[in-house]
Short mmCIF file of N, CA and C in Angstrom, two decimals:
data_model
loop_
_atom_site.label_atom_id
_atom_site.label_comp_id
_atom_site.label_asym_id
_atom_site.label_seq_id
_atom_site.Cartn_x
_atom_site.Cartn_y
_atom_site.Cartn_z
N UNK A 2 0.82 -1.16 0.00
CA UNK A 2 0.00 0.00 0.00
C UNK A 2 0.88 1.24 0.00
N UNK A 3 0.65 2.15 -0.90
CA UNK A 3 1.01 3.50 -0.52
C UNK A 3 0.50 4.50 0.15
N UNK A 4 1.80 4.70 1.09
CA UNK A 4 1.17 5.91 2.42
C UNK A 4 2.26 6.94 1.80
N UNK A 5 1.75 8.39 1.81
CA UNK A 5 2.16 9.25 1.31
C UNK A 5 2.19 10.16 2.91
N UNK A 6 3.55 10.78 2.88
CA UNK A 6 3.67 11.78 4.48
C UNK A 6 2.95 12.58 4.57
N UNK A 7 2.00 13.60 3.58
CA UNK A 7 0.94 14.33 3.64
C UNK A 7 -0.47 13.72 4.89
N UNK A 8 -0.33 12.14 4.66
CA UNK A 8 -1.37 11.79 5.50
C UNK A 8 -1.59 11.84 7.23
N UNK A 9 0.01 11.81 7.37
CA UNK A 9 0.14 11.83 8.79
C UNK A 9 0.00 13.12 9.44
N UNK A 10 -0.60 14.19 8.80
CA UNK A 10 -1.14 15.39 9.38
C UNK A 10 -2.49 15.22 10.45
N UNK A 11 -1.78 16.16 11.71
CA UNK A 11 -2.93 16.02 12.72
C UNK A 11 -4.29 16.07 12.37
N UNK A 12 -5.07 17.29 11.52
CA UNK A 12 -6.21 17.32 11.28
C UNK A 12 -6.74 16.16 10.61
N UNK A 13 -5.99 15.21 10.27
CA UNK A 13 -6.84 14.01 9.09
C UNK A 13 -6.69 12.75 9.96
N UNK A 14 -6.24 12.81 11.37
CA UNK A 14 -6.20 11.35 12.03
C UNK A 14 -7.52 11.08 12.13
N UNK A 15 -8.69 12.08 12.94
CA UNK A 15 -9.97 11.75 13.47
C UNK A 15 -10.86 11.18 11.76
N UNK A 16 -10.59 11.94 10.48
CA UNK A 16 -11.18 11.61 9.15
C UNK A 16 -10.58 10.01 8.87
N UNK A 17 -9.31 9.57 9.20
CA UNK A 17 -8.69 8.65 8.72
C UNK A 17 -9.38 6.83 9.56
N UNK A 18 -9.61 7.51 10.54
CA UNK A 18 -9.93 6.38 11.06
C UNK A 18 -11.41 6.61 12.12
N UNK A 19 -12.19 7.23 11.20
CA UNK A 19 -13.21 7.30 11.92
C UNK A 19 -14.12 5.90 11.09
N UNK A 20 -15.29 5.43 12.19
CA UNK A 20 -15.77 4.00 11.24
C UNK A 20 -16.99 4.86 10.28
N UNK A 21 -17.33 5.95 10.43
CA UNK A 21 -18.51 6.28 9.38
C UNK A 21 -17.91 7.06 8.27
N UNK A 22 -16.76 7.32 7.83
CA UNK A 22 -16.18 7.36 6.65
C UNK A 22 -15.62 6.41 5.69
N UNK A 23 -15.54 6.31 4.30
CA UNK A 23 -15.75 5.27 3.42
C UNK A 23 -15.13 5.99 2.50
N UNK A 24 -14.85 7.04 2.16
CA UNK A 24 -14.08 7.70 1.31
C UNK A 24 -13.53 8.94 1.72
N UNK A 25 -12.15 8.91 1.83
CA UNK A 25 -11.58 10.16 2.07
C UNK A 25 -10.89 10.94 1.21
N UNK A 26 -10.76 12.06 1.02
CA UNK A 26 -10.24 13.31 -0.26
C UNK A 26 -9.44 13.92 0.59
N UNK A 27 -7.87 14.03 0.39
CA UNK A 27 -7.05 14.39 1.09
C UNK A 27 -6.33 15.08 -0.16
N UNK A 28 -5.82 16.98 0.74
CA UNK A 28 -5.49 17.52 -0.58
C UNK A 28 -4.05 17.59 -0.52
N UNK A 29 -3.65 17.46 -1.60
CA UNK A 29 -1.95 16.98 -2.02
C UNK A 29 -1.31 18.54 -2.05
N UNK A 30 -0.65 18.97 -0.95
CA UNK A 30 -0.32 19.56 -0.75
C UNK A 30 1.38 19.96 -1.56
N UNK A 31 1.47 18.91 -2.17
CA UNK A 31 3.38 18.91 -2.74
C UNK A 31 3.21 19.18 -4.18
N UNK A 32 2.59 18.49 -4.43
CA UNK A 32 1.74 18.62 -6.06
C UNK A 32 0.88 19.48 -6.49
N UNK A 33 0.68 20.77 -6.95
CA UNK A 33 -0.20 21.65 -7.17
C UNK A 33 -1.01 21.35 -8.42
N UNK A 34 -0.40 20.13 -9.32
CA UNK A 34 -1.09 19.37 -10.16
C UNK A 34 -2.06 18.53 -9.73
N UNK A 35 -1.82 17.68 -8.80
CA UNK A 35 -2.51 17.15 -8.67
C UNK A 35 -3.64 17.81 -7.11
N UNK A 36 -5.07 17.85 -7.21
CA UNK A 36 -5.42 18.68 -6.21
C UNK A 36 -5.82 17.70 -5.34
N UNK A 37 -5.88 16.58 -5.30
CA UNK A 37 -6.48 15.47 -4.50
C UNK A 37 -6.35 14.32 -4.41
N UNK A 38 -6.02 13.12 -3.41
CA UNK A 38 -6.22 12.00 -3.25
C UNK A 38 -6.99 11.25 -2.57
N UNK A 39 -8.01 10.41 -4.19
CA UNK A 39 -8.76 9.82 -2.86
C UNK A 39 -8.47 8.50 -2.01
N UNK A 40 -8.91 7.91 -0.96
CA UNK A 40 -8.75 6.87 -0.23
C UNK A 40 -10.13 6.01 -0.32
N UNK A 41 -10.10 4.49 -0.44
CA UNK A 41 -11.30 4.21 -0.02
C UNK A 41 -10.65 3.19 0.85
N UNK A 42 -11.69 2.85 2.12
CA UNK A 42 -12.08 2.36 3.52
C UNK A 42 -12.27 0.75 2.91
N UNK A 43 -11.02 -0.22 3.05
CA UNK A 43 -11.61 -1.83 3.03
C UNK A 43 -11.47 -2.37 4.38
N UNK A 44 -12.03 -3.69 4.82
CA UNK A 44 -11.52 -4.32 5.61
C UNK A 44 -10.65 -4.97 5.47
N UNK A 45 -9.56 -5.43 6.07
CA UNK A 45 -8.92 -7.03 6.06
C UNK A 45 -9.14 -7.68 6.79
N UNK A 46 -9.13 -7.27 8.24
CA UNK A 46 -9.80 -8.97 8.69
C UNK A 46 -10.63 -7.95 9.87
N UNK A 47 -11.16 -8.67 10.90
CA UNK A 47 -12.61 -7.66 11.84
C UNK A 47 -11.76 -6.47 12.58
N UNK A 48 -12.36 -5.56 12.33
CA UNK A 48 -12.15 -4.48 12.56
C UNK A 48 -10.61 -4.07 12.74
N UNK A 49 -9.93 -4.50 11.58
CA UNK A 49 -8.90 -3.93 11.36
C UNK A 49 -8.81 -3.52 9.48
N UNK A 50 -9.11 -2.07 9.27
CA UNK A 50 -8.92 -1.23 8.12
C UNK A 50 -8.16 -0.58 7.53
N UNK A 51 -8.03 -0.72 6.22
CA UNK A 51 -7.11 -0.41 5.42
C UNK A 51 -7.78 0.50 4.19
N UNK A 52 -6.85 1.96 3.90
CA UNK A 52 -7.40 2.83 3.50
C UNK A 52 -6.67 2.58 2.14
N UNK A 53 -6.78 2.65 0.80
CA UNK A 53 -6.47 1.84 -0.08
C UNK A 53 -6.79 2.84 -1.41
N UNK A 54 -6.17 3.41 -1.88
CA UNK A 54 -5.75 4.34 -2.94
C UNK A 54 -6.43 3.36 -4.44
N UNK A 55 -7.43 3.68 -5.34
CA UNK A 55 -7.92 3.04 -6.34
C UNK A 55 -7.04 2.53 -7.55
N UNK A 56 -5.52 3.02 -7.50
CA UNK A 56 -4.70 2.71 -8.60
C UNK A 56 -4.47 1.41 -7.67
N UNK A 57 -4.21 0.65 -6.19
CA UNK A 57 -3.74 -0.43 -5.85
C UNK A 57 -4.74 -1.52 -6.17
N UNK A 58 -6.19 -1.30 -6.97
CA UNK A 58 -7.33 -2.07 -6.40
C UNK A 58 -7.01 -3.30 -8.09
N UNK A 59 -6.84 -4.42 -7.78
CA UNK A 59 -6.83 -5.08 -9.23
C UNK A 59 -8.33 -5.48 -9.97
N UNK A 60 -8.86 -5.93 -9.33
CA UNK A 60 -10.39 -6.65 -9.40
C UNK A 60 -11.27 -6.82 -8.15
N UNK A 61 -12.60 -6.56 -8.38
CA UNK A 61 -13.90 -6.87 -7.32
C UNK A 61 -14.76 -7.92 -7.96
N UNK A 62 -15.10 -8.48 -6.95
CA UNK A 62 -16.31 -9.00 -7.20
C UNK A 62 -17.14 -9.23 -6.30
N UNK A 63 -18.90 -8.95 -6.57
CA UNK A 63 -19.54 -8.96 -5.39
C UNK A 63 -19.87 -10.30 -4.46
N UNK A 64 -20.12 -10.36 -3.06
CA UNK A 64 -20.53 -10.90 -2.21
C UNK A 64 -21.51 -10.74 -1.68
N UNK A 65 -22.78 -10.83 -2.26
CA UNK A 65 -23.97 -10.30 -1.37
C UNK A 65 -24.32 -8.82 -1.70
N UNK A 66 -24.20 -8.56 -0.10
CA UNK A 66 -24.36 -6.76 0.41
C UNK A 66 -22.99 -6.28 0.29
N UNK A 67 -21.46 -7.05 0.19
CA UNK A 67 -20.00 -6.88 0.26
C UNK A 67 -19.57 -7.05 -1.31
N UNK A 68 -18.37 -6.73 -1.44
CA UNK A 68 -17.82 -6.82 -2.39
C UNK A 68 -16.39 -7.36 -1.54
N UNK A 69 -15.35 -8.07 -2.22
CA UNK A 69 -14.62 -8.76 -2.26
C UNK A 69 -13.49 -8.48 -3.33
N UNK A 70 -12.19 -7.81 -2.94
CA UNK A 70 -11.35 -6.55 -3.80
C UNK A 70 -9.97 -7.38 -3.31
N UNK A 71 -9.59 -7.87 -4.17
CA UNK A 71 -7.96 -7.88 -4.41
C UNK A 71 -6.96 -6.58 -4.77
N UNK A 72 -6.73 -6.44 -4.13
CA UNK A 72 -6.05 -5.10 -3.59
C UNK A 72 -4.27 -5.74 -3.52
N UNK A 73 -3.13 -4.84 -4.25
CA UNK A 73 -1.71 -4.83 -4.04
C UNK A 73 -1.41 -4.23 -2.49
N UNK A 74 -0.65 -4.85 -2.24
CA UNK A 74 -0.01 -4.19 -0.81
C UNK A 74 1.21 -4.75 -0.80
N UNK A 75 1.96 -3.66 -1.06
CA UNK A 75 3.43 -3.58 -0.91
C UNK A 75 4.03 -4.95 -2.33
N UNK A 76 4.13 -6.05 -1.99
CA UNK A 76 4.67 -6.53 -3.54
C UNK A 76 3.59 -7.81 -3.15
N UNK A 77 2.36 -7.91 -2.44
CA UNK A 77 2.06 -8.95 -2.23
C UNK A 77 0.43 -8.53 -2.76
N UNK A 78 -0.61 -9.32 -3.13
CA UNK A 78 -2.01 -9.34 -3.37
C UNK A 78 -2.95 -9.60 -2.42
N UNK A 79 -3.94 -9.13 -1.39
CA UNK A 79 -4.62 -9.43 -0.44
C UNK A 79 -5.88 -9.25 -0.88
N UNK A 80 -6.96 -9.84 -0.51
CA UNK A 80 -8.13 -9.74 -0.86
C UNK A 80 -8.60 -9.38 0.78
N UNK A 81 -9.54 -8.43 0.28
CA UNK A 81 -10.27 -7.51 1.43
C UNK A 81 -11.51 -6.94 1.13
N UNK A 82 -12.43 -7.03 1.91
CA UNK A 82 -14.02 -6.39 1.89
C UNK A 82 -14.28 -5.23 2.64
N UNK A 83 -15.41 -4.99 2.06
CA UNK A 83 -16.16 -3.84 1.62
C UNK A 83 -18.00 -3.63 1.98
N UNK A 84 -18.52 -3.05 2.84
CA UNK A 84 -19.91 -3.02 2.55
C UNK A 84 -20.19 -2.16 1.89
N UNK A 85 -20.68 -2.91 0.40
CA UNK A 85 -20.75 -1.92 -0.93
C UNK A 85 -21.31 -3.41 -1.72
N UNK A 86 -21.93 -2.68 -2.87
CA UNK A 86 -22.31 -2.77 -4.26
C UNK A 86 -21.28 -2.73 -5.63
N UNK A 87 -21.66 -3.68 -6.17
CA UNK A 87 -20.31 -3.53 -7.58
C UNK A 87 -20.68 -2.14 -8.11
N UNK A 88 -21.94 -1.53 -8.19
CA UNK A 88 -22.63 -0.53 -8.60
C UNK A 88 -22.17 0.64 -7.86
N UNK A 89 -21.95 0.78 -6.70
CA UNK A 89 -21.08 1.76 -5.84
C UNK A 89 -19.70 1.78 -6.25
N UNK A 90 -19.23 0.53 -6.37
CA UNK A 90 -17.71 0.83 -6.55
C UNK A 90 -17.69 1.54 -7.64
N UNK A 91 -18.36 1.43 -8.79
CA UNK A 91 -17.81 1.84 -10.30
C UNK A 91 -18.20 3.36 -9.88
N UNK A 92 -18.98 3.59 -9.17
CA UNK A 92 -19.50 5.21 -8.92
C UNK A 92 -18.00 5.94 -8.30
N UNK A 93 -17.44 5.19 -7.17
CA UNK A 93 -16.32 5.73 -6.79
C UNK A 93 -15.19 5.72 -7.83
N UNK A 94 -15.04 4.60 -8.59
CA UNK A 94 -13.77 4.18 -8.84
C UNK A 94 -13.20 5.33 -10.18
N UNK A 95 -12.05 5.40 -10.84
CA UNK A 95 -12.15 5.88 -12.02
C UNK A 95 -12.52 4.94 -13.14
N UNK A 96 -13.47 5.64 -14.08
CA UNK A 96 -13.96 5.29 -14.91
C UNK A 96 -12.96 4.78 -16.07
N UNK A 97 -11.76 5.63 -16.29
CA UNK A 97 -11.06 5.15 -17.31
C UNK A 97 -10.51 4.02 -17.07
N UNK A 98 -10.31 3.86 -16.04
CA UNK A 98 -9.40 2.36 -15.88
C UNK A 98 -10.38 0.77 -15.01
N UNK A 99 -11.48 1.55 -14.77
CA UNK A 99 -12.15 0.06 -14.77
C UNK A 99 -13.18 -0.54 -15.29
N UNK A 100 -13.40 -1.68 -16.05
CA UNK A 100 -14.59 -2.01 -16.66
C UNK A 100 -15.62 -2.76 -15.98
N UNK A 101 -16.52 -2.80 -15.76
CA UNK A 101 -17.65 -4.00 -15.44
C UNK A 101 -17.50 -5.16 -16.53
N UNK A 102 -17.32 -6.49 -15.70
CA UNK A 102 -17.52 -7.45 -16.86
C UNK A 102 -18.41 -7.93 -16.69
N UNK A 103 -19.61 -8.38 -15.81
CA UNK A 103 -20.50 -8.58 -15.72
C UNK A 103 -21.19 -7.91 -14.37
N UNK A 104 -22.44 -8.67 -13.61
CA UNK A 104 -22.99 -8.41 -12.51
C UNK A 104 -22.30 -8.72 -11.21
N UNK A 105 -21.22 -9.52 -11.88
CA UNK A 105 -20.35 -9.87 -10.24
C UNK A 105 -18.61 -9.28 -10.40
N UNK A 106 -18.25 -8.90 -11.50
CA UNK A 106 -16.99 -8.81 -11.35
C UNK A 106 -16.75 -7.07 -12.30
N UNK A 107 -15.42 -6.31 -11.63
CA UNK A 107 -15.10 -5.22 -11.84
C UNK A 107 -13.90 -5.47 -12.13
N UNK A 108 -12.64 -5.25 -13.10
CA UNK A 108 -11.64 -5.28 -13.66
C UNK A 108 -11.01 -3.63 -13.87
N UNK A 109 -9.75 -3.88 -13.08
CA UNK A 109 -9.27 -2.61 -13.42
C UNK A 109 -8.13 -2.78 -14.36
N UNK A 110 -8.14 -2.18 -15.76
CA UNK A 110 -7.71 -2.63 -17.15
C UNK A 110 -6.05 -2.65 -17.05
N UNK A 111 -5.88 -1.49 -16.21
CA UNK A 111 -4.37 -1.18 -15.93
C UNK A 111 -3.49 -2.95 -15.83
N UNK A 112 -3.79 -3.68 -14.86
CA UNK A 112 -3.64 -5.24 -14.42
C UNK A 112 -3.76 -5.87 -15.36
N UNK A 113 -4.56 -5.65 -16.10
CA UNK A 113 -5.25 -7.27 -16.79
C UNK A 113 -4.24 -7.41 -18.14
N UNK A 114 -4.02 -9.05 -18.01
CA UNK A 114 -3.39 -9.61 -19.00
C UNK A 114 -4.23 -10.29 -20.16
N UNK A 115 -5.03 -11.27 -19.38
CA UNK A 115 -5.59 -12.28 -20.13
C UNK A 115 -6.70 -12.90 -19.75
N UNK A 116 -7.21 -13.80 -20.41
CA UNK A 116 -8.46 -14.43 -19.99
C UNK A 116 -8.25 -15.87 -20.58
N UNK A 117 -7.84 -16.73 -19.34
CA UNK A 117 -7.97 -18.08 -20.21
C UNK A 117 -9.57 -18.84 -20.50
N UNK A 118 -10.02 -19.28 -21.09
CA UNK A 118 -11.52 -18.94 -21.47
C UNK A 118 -11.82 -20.68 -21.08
N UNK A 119 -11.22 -21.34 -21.77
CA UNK A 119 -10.91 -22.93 -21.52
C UNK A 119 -11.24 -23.22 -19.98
N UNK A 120 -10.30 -22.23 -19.16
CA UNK A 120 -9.72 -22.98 -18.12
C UNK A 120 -10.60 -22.09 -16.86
N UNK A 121 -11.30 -21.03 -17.55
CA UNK A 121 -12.24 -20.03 -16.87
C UNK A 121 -11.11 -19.22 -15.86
N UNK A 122 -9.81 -18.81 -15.93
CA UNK A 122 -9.08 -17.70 -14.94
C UNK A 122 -8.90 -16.77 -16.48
N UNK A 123 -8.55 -15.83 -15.15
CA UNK A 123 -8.31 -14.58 -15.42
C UNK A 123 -6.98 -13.80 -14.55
N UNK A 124 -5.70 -13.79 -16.09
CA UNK A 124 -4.69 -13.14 -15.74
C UNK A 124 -4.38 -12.03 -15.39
N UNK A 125 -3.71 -11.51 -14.64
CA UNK A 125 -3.11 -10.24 -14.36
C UNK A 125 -1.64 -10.15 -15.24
N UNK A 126 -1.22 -9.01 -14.99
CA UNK A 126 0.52 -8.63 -15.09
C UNK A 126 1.36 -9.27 -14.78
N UNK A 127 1.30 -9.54 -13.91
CA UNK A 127 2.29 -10.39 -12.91
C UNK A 127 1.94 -11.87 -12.84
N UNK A 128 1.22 -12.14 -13.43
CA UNK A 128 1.25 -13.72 -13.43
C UNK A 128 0.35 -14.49 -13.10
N UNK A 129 -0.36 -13.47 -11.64
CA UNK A 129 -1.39 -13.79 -11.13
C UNK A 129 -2.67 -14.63 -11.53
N UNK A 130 -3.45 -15.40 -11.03
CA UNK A 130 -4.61 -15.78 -11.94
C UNK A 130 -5.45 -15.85 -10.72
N UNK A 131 -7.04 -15.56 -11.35
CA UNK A 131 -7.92 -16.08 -10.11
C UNK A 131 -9.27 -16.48 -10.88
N UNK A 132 -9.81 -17.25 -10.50
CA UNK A 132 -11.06 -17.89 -11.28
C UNK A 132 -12.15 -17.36 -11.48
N UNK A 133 -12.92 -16.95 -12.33
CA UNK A 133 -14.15 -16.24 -12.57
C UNK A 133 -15.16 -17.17 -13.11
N UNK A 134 -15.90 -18.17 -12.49
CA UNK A 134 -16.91 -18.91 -12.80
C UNK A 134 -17.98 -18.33 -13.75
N UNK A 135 -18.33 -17.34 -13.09
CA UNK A 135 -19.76 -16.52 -14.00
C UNK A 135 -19.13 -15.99 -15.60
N UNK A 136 -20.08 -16.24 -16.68
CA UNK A 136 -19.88 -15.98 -18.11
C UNK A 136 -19.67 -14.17 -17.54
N UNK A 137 -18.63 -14.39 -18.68
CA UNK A 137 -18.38 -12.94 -19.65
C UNK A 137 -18.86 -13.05 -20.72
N UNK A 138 -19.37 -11.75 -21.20
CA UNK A 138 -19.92 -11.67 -22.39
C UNK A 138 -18.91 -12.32 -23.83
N UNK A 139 -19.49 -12.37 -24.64
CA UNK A 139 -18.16 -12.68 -25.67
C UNK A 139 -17.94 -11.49 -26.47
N UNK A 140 -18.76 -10.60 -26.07
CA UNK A 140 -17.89 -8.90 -26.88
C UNK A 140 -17.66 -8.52 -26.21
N UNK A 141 -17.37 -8.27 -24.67
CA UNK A 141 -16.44 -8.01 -23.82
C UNK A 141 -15.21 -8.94 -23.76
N UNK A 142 -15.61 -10.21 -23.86
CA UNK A 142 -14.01 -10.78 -24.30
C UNK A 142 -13.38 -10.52 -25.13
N UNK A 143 -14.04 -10.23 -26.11
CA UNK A 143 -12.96 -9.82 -27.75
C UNK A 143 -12.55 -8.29 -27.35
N UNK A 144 -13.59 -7.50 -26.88
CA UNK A 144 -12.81 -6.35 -26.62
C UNK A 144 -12.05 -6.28 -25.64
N UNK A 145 -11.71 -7.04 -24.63
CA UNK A 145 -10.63 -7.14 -23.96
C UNK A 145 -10.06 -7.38 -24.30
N UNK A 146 -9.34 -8.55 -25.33
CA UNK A 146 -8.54 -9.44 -26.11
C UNK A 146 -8.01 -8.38 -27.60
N UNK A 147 -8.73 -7.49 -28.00
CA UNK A 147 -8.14 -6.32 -28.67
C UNK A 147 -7.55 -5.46 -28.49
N UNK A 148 -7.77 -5.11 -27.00
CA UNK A 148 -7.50 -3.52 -26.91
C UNK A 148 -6.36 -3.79 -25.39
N UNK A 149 -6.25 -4.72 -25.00
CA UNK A 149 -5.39 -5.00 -23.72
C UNK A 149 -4.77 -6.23 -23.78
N UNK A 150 -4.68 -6.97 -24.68
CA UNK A 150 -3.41 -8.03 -24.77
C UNK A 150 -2.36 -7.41 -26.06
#
């Protein structure tokens, strides 16, 4: 995960770890380009949270009322939840870099390698694979298979 020293400012401890925040906008004070970073609020395991920058997030998929987010941290992949909607996330997330592939799964394009179709996983960059049971469309596969392999 990336922690940036801007965060450890007094006024943003009570925002950072309060439990009724879910998204935080913290302004980048070093960068006059950039005016903001946002954070979103996952769990990893009971009541211990991790505030998680949307460029680390690889793929979601929903659980119910939760969603279920493989998330980078540091050189390793953790999967961590969320009380949220795949439909919420795409509201937060950036639009350019993630697609809906269906009703259960969110792909952020930046990651994605491949789709073994045979074998039903789905590659990342790094090698990674994790299984996606539920159909993808087959013009979302070809347009994945055009525009990102």
């Amino acid at each position: 995960m990336i922690i940036n020293d801007f965060l450890f400012r007094d006024d943003l401890i009570n925002k950072l770890y309060s439990p009724n925040r879910s998204l935080v906008i913290i302004g980048n004070t070093k960068d006059p380009l950039i005016t903001n970073t946002e954070f979103i609020r996952f769990e990893e395991k009971k009541e211990k949270y991790s505030w998680v920058h949307p460029d680390e997030i690889y793929f979601v998929t929903s659980a119910d009322h939760y969603v279920k987010t493989l998330i980078k941290c540091d050189n390793n992949l953790k999967w961590m939840s969320r009380h949220s909607t795949i439909k919420d996330m795409l509201a937060i997330l950036p639009a350019k870099n993630f697609m809906r592939l269906n009703k259960f799964y969110l792909l952020n394009l930046n990651y994605f390698s491949h789709i073994d179709e045979s074998e039903k996983l789905l590659y990342f960059i790094n090698g990674f694979s994790i299984a996606i049971p539920h159909r993808i469309s087959p013009f979302l596969r070809h347009l994945l298979k055009s525009t990102h392999t």
